[in-house]
Coordinates of C-alpha atoms in Angstrom, one line a residue:
X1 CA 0.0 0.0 0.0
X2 CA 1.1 3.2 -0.5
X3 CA 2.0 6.3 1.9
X4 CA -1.0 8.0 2.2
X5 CA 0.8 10.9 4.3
X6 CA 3.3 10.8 1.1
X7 CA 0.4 11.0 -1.7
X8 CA -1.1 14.2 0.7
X9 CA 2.5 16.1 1.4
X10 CA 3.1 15.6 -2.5
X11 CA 0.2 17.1 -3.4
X12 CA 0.7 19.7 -1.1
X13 CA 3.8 21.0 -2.2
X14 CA 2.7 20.9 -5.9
X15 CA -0.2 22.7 -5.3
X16 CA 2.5 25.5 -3.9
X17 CA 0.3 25.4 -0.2
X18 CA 3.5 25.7 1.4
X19 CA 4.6 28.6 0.1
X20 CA 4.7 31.9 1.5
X21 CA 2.6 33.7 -1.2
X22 CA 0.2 32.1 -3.6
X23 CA -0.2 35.2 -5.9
X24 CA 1.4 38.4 -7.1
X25 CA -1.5 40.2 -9.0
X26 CA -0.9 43.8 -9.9
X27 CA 2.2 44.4 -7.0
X28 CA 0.7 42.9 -4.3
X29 CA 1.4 39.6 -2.3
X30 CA -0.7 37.7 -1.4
X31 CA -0.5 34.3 0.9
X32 CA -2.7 31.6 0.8
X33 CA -4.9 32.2 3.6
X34 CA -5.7 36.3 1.8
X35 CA -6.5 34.7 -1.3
X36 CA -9.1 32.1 0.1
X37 CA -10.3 35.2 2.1
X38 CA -11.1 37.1 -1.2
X39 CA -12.5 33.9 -2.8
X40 CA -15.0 33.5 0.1
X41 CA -15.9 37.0 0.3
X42 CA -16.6 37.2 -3.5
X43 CA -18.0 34.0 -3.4
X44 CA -20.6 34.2 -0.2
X45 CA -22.5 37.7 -0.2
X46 CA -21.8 40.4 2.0
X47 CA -21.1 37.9 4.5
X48 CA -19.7 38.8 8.3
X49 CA -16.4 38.4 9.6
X50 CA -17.4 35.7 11.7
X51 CA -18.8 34.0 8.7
X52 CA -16.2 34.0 6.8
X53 CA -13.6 32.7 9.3
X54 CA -15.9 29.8 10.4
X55 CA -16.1 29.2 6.6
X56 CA -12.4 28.7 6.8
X57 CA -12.2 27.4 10.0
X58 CA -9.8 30.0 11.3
X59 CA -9.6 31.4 14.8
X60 CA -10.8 35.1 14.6
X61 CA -7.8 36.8 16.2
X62 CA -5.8 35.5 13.1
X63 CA -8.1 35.9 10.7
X64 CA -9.2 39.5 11.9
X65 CA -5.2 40.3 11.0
X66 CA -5.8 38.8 7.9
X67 CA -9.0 41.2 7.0
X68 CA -7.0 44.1 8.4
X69 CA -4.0 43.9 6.1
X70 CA -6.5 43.3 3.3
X71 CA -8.3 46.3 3.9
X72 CA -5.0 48.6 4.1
X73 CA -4.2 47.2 0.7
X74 CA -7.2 48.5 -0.7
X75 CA -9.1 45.4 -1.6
X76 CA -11.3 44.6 1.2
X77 CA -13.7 46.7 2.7
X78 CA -15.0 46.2 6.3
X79 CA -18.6 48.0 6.8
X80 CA -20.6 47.6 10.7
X81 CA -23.6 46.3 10.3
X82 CA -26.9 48.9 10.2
X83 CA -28.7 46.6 12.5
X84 CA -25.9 45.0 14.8
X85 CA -23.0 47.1 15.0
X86 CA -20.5 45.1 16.8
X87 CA -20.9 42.5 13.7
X88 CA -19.2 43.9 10.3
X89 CA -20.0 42.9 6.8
X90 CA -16.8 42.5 4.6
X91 CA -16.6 43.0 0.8
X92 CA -14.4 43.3 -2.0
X93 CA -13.5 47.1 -2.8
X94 CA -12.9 47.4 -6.9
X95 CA -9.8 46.4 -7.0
X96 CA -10.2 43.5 -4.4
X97 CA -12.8 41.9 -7.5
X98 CA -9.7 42.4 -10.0
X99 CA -7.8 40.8 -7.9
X100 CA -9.9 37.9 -7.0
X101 CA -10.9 37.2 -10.4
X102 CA -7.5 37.4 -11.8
X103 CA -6.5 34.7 -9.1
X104 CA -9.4 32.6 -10.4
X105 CA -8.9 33.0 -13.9
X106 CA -4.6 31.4 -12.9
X107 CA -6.1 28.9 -10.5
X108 CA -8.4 28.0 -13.3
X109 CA -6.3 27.5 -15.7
X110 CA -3.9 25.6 -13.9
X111 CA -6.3 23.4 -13.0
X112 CA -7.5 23.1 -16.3
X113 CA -3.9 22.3 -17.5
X114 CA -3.5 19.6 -14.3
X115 CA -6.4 17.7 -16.3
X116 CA -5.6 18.2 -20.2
X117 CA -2.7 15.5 -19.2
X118 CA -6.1 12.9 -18.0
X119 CA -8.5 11.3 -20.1
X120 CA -12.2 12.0 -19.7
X121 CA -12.9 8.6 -17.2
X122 CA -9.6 9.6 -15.4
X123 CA -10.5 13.2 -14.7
X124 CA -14.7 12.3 -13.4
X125 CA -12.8 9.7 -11.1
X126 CA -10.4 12.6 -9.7
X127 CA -13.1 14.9 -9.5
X128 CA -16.0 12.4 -7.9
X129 CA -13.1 11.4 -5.6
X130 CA -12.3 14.8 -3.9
X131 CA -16.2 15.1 -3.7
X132 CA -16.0 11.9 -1.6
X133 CA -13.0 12.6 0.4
X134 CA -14.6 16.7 1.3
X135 CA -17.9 14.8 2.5
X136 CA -16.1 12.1 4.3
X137 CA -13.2 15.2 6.1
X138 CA -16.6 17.2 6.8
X139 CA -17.5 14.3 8.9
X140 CA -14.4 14.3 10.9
X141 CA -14.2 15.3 14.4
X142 CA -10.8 16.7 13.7
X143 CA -11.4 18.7 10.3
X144 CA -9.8 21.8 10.1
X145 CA -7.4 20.8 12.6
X146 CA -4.9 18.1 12.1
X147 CA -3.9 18.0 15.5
X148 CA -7.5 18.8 16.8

């Protein structure tokens, strides 16, 4: 049988998730955990903070760091909310939508070049595998934290 660990940390260091930055769009850095942060806040709408981190199951002191250097680059905004002020709404400022579609657009097509090298069967096995391996991590008492 093969090293399952092996397979995982292989995959994990091709996909470049060890890496300090994921992206340079337009000048600007960005590490892994900003650009899911943009690709949550495009893709959920107007959610809250809170939402957002749970969504990425990050604790909120380092996730509110996250936000904040994201807003002082310009591409997130952080708005209290009219009815609950101690909750506040984040969305993607003009440039934060460039940015997050440009990142979508490389991710995209790097995917899409990961599966030109698989046939058609090969590439619906991939894809209904990861389906079944999120639903079965989901499941897990220790998702989202390894050591959990």
């Amino acid at each position: 049988m093969e090293n399952i660990r092996e397979l995982f940390q292989t995959m994990t260091r091709r996909f470049g998730f060890l890496n300090k930055n994921c992206c340079s769009v337009g000048g600007n850095e960005l590490s892994l955990i900003q650009s899911h942060i943009l690709y949550e806040i495009d893709r959920q709408h107007k959610p809250s903070v809170q939402q957002v981190a749970e969504t990425l199951g990050t604790d909120i002191t380092t996730f509110s760091r996250q936000v904040q250097s994201l807003v002082k680059m310009n591409l997130v905004k952080k708005t209290p909310n009219s009815d609950d002020r101690r909750v506040h709404i984040l969305s993607l400022t003009t440039e934060g939508k460039y940015i997050a579609t440009i990142i979508d657009q490389q991710m995209n097509a790097f995917l899409n070049e990961i599966f030109s090298y698989m046939n058609e069967d090969e590439k619906e096995t991939v894809l209904r595998s990861i389906k079944v391996l999120n639903e079965a991590m989901g499941k897990s008492s220790r998702c989202c934290s390894p050591l959990g």
